[in-house]
Short mmCIF file of C-alpha atoms in Angstrom, two decimals:
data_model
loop_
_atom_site.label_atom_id
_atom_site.label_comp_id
_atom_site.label_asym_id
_atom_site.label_seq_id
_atom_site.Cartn_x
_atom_site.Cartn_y
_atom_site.Cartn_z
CA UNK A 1216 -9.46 24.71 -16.32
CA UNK A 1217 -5.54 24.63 -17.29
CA UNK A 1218 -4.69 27.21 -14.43
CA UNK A 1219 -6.53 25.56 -11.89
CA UNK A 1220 -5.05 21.83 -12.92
CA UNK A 1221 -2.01 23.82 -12.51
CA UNK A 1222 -3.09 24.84 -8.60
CA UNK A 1223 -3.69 21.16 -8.14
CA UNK A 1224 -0.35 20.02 -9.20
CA UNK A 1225 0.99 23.30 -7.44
CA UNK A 1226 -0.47 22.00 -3.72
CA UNK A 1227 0.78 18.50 -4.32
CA UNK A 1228 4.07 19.26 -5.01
CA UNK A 1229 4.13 21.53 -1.88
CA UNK A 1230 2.62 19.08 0.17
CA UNK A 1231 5.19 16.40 -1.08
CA UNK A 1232 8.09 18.76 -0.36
CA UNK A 1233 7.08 18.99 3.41
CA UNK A 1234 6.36 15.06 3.46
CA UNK A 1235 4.82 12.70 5.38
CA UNK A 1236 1.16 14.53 6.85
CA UNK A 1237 2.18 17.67 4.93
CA UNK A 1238 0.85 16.39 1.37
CA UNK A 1239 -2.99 16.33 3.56
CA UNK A 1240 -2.49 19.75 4.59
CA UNK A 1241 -1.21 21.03 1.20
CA UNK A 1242 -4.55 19.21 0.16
CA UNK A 1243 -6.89 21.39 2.27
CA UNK A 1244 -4.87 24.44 1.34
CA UNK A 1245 -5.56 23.69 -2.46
CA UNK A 1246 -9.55 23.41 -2.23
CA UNK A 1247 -9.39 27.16 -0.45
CA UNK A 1248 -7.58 28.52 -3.25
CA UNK A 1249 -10.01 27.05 -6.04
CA UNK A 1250 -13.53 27.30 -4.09
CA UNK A 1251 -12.77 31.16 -2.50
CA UNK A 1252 -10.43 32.12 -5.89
CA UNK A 1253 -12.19 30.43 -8.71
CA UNK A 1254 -15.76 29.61 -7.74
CA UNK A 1255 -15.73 26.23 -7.77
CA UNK A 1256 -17.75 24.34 -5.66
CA UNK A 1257 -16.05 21.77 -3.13
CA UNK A 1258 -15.89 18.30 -3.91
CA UNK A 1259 -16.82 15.32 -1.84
CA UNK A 1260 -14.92 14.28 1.46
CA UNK A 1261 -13.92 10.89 1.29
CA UNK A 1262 -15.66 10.34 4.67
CA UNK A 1263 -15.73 6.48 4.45
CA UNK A 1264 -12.37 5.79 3.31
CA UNK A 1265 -11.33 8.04 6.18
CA UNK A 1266 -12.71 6.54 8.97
CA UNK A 1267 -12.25 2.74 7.70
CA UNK A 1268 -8.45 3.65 7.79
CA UNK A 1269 -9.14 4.97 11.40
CA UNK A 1270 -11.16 1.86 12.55
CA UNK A 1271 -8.72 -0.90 11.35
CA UNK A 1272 -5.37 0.90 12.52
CA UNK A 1273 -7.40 1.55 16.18
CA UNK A 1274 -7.54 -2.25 16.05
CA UNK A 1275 -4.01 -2.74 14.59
CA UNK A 1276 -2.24 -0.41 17.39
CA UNK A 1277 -4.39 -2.67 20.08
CA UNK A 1278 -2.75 -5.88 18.13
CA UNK A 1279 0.59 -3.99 18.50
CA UNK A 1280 0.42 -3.11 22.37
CA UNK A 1281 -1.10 -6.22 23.01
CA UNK A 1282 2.35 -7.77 21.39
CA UNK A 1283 0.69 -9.53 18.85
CA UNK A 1284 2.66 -7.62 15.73
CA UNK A 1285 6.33 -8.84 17.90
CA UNK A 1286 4.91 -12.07 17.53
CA UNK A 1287 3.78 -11.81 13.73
CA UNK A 1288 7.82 -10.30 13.15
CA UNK A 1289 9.06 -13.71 14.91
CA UNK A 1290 7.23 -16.14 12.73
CA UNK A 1291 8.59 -13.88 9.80
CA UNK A 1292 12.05 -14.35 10.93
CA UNK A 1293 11.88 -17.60 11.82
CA UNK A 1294 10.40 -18.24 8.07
CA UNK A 1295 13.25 -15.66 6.50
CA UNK A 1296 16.06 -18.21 8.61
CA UNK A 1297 14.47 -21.91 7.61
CA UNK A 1298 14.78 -20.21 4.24
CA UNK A 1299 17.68 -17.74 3.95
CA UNK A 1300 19.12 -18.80 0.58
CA UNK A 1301 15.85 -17.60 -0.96
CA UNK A 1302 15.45 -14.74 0.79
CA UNK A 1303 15.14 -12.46 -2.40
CA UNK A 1304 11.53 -14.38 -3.11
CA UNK A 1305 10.62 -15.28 0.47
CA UNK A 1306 11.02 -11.40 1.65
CA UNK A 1307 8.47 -10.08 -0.18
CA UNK A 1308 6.22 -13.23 0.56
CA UNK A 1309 5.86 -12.12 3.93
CA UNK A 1310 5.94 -8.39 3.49
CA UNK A 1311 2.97 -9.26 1.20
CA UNK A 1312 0.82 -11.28 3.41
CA UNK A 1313 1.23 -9.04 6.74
CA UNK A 1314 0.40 -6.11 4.68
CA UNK A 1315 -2.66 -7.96 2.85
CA UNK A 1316 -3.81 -9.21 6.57
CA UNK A 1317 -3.20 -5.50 8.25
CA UNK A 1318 -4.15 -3.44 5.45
CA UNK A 1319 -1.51 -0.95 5.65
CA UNK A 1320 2.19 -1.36 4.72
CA UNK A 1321 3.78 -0.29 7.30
CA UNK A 1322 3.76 -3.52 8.86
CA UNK A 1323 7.21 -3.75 6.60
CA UNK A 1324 9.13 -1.49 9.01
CA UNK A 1325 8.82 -4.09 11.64
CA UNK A 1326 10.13 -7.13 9.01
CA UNK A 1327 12.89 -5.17 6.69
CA UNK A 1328 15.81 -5.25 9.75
CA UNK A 1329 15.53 -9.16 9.61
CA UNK A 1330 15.53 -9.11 5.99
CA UNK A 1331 18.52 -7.11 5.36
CA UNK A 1332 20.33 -9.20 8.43
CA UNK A 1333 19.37 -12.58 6.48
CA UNK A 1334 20.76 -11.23 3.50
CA UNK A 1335 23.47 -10.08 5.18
CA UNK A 1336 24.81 -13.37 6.79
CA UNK A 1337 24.01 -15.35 3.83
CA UNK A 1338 26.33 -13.02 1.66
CA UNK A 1339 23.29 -11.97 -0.56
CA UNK A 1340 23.11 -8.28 -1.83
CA UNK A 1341 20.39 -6.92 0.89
CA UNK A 1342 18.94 -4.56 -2.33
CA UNK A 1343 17.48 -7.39 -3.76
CA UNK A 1344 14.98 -8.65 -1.34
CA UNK A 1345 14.51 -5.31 0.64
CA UNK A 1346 13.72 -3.50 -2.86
CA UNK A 1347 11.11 -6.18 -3.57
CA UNK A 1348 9.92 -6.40 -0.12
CA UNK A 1349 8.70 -2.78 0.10
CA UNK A 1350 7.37 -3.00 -3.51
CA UNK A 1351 5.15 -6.11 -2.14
CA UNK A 1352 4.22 -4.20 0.78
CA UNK A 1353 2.75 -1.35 -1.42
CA UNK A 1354 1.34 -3.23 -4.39
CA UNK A 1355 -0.54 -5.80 -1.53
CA UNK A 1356 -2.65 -2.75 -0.38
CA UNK A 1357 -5.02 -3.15 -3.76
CA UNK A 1358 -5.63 -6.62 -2.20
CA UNK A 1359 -5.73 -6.51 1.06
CA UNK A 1360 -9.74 -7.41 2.20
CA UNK A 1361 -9.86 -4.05 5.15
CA UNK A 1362 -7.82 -1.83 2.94
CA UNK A 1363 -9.57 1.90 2.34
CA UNK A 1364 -8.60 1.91 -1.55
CA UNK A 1365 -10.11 -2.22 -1.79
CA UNK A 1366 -13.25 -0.79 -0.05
CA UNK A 1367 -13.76 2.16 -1.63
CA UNK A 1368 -13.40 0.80 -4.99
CA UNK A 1369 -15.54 -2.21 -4.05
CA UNK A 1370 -18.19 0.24 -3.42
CA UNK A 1371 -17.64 2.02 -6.84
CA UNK A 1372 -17.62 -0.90 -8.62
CA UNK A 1373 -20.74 -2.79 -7.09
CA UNK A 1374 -23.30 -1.31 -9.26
CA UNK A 1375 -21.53 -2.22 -12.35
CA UNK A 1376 -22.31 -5.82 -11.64
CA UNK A 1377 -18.76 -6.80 -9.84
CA UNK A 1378 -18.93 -7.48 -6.21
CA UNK A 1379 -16.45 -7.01 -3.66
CA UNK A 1380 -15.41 -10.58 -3.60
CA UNK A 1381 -14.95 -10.92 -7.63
CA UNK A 1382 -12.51 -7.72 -7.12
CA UNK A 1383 -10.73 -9.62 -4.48
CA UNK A 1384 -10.78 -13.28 -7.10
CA UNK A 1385 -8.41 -10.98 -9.69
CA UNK A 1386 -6.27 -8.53 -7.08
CA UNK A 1387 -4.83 -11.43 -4.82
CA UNK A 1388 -3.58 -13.69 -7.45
CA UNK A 1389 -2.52 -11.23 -9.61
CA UNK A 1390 -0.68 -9.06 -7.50
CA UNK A 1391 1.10 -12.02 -5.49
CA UNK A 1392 2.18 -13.28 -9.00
CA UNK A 1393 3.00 -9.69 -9.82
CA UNK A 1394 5.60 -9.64 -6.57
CA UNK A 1395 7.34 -13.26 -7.55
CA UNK A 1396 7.90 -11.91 -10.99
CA UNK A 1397 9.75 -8.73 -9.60
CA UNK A 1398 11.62 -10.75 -6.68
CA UNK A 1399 12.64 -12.50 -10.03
CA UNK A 1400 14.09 -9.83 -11.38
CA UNK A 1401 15.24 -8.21 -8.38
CA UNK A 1402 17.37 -11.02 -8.05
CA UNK A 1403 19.35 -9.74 -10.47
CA UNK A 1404 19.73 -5.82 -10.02
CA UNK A 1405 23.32 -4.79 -9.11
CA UNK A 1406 26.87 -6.97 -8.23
CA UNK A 1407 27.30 -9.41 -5.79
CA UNK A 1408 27.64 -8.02 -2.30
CA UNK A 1409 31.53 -9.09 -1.91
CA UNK A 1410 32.02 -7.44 -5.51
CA UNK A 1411 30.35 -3.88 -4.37
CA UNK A 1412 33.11 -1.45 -3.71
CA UNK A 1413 30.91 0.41 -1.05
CA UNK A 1414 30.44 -2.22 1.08
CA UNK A 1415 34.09 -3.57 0.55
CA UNK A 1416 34.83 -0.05 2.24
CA UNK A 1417 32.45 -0.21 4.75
CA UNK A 1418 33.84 -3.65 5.99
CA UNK A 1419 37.22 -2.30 6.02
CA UNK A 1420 35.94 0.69 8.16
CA UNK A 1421 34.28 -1.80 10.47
CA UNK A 1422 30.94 -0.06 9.90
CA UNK A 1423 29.21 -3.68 9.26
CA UNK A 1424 28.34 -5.72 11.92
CA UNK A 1425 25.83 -9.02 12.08
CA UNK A 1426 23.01 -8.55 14.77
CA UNK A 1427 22.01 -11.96 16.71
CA UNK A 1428 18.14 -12.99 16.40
CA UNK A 1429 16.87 -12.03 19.33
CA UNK A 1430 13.59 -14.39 20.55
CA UNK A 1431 11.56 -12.63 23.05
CA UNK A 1432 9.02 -14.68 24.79
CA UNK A 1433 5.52 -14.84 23.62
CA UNK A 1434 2.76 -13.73 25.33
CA UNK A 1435 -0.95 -15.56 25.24
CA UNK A 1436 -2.33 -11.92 24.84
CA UNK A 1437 -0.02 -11.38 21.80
CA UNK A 1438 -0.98 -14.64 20.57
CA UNK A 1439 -4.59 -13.87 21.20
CA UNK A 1440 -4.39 -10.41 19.91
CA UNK A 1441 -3.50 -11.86 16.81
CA UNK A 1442 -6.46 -14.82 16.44
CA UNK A 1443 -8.77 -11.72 17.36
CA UNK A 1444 -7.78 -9.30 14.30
CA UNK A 1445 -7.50 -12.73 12.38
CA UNK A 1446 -10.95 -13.47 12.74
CA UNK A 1447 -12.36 -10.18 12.35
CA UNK A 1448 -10.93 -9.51 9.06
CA UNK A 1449 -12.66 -13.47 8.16
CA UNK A 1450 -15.51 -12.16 9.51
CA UNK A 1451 -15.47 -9.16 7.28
CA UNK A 1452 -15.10 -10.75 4.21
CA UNK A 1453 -17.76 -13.09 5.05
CA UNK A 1454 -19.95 -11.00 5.86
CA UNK A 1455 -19.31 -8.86 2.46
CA UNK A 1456 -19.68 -12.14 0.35
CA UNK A 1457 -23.23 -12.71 2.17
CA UNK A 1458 -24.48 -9.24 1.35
CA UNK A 1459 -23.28 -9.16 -2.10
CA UNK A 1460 -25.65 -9.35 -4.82
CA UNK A 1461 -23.97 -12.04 -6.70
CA UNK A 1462 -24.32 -14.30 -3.47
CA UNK A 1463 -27.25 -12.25 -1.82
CA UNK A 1464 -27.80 -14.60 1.08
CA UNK A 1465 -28.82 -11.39 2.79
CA UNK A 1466 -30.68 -9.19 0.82
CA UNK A 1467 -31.77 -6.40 3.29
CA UNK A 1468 -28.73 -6.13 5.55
CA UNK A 1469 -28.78 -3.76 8.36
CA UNK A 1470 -26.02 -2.68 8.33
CA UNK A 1471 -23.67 -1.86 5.06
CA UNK A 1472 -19.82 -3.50 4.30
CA UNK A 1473 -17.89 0.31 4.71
CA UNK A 1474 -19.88 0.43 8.46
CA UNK A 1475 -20.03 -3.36 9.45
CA UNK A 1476 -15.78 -2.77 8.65
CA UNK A 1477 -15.69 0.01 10.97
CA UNK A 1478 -17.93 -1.59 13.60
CA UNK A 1479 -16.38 -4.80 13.02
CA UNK A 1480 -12.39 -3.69 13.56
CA UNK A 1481 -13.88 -1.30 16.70
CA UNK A 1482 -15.42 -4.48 17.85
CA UNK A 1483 -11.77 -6.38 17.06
CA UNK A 1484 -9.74 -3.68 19.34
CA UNK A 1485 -12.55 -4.15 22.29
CA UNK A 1486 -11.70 -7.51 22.64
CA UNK A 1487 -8.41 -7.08 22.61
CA UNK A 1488 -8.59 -4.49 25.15
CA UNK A 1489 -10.73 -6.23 27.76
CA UNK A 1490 -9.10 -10.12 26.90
CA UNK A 1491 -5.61 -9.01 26.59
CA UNK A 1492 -5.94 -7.00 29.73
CA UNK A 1493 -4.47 -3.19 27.66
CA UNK A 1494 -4.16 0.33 28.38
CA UNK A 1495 -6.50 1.96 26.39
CA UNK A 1496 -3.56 4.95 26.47
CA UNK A 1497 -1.10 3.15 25.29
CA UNK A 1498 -2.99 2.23 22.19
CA UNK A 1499 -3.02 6.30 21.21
CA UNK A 1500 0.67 6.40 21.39
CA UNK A 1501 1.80 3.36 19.23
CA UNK A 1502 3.46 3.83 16.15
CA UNK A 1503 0.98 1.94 13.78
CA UNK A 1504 -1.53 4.63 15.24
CA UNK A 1505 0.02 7.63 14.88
CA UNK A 1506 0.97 6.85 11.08
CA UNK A 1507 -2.90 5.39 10.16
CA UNK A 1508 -4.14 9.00 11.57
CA UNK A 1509 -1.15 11.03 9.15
CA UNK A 1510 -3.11 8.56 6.65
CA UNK A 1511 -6.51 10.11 7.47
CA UNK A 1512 -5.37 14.16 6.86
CA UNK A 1513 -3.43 13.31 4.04
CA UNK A 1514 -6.71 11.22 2.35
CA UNK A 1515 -8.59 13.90 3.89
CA UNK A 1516 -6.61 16.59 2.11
CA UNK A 1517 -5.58 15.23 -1.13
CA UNK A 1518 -8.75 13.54 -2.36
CA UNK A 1519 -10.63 16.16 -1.90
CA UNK A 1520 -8.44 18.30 -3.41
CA UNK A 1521 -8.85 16.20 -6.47
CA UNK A 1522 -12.52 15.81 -6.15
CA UNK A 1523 -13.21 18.86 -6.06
CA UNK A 1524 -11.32 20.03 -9.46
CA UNK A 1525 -12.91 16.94 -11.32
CA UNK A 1526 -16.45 17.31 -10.10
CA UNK A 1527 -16.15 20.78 -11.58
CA UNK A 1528 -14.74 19.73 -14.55
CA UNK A 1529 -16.11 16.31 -15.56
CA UNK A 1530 -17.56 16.82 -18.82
CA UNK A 1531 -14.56 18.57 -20.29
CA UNK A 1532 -12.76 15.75 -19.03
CA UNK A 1533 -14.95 13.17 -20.86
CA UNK A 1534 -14.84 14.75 -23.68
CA UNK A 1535 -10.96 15.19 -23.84
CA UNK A 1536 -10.00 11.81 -22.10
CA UNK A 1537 -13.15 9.52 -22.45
CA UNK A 1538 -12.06 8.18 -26.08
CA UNK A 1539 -8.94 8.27 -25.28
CA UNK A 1540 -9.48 5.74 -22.99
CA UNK A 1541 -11.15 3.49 -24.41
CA UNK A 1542 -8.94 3.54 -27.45
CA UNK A 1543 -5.94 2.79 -25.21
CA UNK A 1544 -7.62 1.25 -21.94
CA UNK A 1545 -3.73 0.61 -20.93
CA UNK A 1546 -3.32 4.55 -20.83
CA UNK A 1547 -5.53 4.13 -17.13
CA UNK A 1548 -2.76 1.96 -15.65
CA UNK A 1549 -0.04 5.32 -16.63
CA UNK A 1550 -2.57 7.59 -15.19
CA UNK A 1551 -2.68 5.98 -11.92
CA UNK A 1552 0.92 5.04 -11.83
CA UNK A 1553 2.06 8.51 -12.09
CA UNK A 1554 -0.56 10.12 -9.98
CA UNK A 1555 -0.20 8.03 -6.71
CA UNK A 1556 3.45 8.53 -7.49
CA UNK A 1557 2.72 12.13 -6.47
CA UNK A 1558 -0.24 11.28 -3.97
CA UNK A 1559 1.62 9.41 -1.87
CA UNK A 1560 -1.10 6.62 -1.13
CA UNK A 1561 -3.23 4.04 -2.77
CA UNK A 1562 -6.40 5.41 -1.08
CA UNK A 1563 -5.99 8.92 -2.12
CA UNK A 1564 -5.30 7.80 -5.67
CA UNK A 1565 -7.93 5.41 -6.12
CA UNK A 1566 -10.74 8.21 -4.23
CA UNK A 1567 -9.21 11.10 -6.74
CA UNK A 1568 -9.19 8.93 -9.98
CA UNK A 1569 -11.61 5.98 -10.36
CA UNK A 1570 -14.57 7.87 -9.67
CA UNK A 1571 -13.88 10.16 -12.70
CA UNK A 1572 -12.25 7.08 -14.85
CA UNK A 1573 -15.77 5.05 -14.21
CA UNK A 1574 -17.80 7.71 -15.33
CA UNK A 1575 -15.80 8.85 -18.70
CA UNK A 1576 -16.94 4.90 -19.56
CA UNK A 1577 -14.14 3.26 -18.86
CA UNK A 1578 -14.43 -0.07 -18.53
CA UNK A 1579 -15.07 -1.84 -15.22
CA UNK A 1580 -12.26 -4.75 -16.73
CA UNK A 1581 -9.81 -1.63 -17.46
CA UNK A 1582 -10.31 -0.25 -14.10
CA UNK A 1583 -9.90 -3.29 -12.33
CA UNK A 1584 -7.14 -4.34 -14.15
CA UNK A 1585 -5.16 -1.21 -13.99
CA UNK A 1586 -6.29 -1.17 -10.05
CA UNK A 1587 -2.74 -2.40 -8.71
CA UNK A 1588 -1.30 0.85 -11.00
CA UNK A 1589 -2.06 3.10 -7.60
CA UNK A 1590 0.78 1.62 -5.80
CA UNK A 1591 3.65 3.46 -7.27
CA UNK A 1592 4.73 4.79 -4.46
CA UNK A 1593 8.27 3.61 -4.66
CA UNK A 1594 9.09 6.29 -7.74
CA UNK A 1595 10.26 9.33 -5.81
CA UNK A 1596 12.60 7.58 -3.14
CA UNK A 1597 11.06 9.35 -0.30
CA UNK A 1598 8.09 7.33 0.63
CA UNK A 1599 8.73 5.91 4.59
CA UNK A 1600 9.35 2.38 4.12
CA UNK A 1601 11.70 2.90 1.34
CA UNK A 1602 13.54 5.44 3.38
CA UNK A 1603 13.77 2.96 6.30
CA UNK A 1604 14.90 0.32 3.77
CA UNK A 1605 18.24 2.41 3.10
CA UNK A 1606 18.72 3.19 6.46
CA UNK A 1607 18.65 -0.43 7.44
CA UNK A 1608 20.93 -1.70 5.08
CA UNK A 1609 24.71 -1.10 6.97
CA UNK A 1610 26.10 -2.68 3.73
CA UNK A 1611 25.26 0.49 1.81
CA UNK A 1612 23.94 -1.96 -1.24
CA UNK A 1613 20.37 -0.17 -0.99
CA UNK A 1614 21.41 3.04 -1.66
CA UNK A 1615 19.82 6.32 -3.93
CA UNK A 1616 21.44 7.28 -6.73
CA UNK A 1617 23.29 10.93 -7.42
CA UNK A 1618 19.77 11.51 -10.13
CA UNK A 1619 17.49 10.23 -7.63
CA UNK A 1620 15.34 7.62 -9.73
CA UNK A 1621 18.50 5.62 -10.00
CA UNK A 1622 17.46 3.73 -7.16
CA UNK A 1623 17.58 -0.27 -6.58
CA UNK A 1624 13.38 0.04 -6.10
CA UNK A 1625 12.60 1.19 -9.42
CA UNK A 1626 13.18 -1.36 -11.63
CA UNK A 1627 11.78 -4.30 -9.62
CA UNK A 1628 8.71 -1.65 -8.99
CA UNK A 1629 7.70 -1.22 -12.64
CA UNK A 1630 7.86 -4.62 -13.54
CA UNK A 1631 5.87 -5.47 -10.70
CA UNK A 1632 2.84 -3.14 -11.62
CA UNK A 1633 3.10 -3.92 -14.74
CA UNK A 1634 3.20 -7.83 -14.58
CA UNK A 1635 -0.02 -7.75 -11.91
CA UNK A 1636 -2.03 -5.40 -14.39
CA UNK A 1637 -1.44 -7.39 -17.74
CA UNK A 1638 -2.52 -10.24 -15.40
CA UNK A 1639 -5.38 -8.34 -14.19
CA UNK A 1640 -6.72 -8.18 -17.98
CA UNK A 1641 -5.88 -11.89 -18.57
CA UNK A 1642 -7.48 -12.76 -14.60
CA UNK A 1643 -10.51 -10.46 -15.12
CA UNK A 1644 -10.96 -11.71 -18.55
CA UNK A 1645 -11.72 -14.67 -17.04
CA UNK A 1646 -13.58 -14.04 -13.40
CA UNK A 1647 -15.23 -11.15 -13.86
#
């Protein structure tokens, strides 16, 4: 059991040395080495989770060509502007809300220029709200209604007795609450941008300069585009609350959440094609597309990876972890934390770990609780939006440290999980 944990780790590390997709192909690599070299049988394919991620970025890369996300990024500036003083609280507000509506982060790379510009012009360290604003974007996937890991953890979670919507009641309180708290402390980190030597430096150089806002004229199909995913995402939850046993309104449906999703979001990028007038092309080349399908191999690759060593293994690892956990339920929360910190995504973690958590007995409160735990991404500074976050910042204020974890995302990250899962317990205490 200890030398193939070992192969695990092994594959994840190599697939987060090559990066990005590479983690997913590491993953695949990993369940050939245990199933032809050890015997073990393979572990389940995540199919749902999979093709959910597929469905909603096919409709989010319609929204995109369509213009609809230039037109979300242009309310967000013209929020970030009306506001700039506060820009270290109101920068992850909207990183939160378009990830939560889109269910993937990456909606962020489109926001964090404006952010660090704001920041910029108003003389405020740009660290301090793009450190928070990627943390938001992460940490808003374990609410976000359409998101794979909400989903698939809805599903595991349903025959406990808590439906999809009671998961929802805790995750979006306590994870926006969990953001203000760390844009709180954010606001803090590091000297005041005329007081950094770096960027004193830089200025001298001339390698700072302030960008104009640019306003680009609105489309009705970008508009449209964006009423169209807006209501299919209402529509979703809706329709989830309705088939829910604790509501039951419908008690036979037809069709189940994980494929009315799928059919719903395909339905979503239809419209959009035929009443925004698109090329169905273009939609295959956008860049929200072509990152939701690196999602897909690398849940593909690393969850069943994972699967397939605790399926083998899950009665040693009752026995060895099972009181453990329930001695110290808070122990979950680490767990998670440091795994997605090497699985690179909320969905992977959350398909290798819960399963196995649930059925050691842990509690559905703990899990649920500790759900928001999966969104460490932010640990090893090479996750994409971080990476763009640096990059975007001329001012050189969001910069990576000579030991790596000295980084200005840390800090505001791991008070941020750890805020929104103490209020899980105290939010779940009381919902669920």
């Amino acid at each position: 059991m200890l030398l193939q944990l070992f192969i695990v780790l092994l594959f994840i590390y190599i697939g987060a040395r090559m990066g990005g997709i590479g983690i997913g192909f590491a993953g695949g690599a990993g369940v050939v080495v245990l199933t032809m070299f050890f015997g073990v049988d393979a572990g389940t394919i995540p199919i749902d989770v999979i093709l959910i991620i597929a469905s909603v970025i096919t409709a989010i890369a319609s929204m995109q060509v369509a213009g609809g996300m230039d037109w979300l990024v242009q309310l967000a500036e013209q929020f970030l502007r009306k506001n700039p003083k506060r820009i270290t609280f109101y920068a992850p507000i909207v990183t939160y809300f378009m990830t939560l509506l889109a269910g993937t982060g990456h909606t962020a790379f489109s926001t964090l220029p404006v952010i660090a510009e704001v920041a910029k012009e108003q003389g405020v360290r740009p660290s301090r709200p793009l450190s928070i604003a990627v943390i938001a974007s992460q940490i808003a996937i374990t609410a976000s209604p359409i998101s794979a890991a909400v989903v698939y953890f809805a599903g595991l979670l349903e025959p406990l007795g808590i439906s999809y919507l009671h998961l929802l009641l805790v995750c979006i309180p306590t994870t926006f609450l969990a953001c203000m708290i760390g844009a709180f402390v954010a606001n803090f980190m590091g000297c005041e941008l005329k007081d950094d030597p770096i960027y004193q430096e830089r200025m001298a150089k001339g390698l700072i300069q302030l960008k104009k806002s640019t306003q680009t004229q609105v489309t009705s199909a970008a508009k449209l585009s964006v009423y169209i995913f807006a209501v299919a995402i209402a529509v979703v939850v809706v329709y989830a609350t309705l088939i829910s046993d604790s509501i039951g309104l419908i008690t036979h449906p037809h069709i189940d959440r994980n494929h009315a999703i799928m059919a719903i979001m395909l339905t979503a990028a239809a419209a959009m094609v035929i009443f925004c007038k698109l090329d169905t092309n273009k939609v295959t080349t956008a860049a929200t597309f072509r990152s939701g399908m690196s999602a897909c191999i690398c849940v593909l690759g690393v969850a069943w990876l994972g699967d397939t060593f605790v399926s083998a293994h899950l009665n040693e690892i009752k026995h060895f972890a099972g009181d453990l956990l329930q001695q110290y339920p808070w122990m979950l929360a680490i767990t998670l934390f440091f795994a997605s910190m090497l699985l690179y995504s909320q969905g992977a973690t959350t398909t290798a770990l819960m399963p196995a958590a649930l059925a050691i007995g842990v509690a559905p409160l703990t899990a649920v609780a500790s759900f928001a735990a999966v969104s460490a991404l932010f640990v090893l500074p090479t996750y994409p939006t971080l990476l763009a976050a640096v990059e975007m910042d001329d001012t050189g204020s969001t910069r990576i440290g000579k030991w790596v974890f000295n980084h200005p995302f840390m800090i505001p990250g791991v008070v941020t999980i750890a805020s929104s899962v103490i209020l899980g317990f105290l939010f779940g205490g009381l919902i669920l």
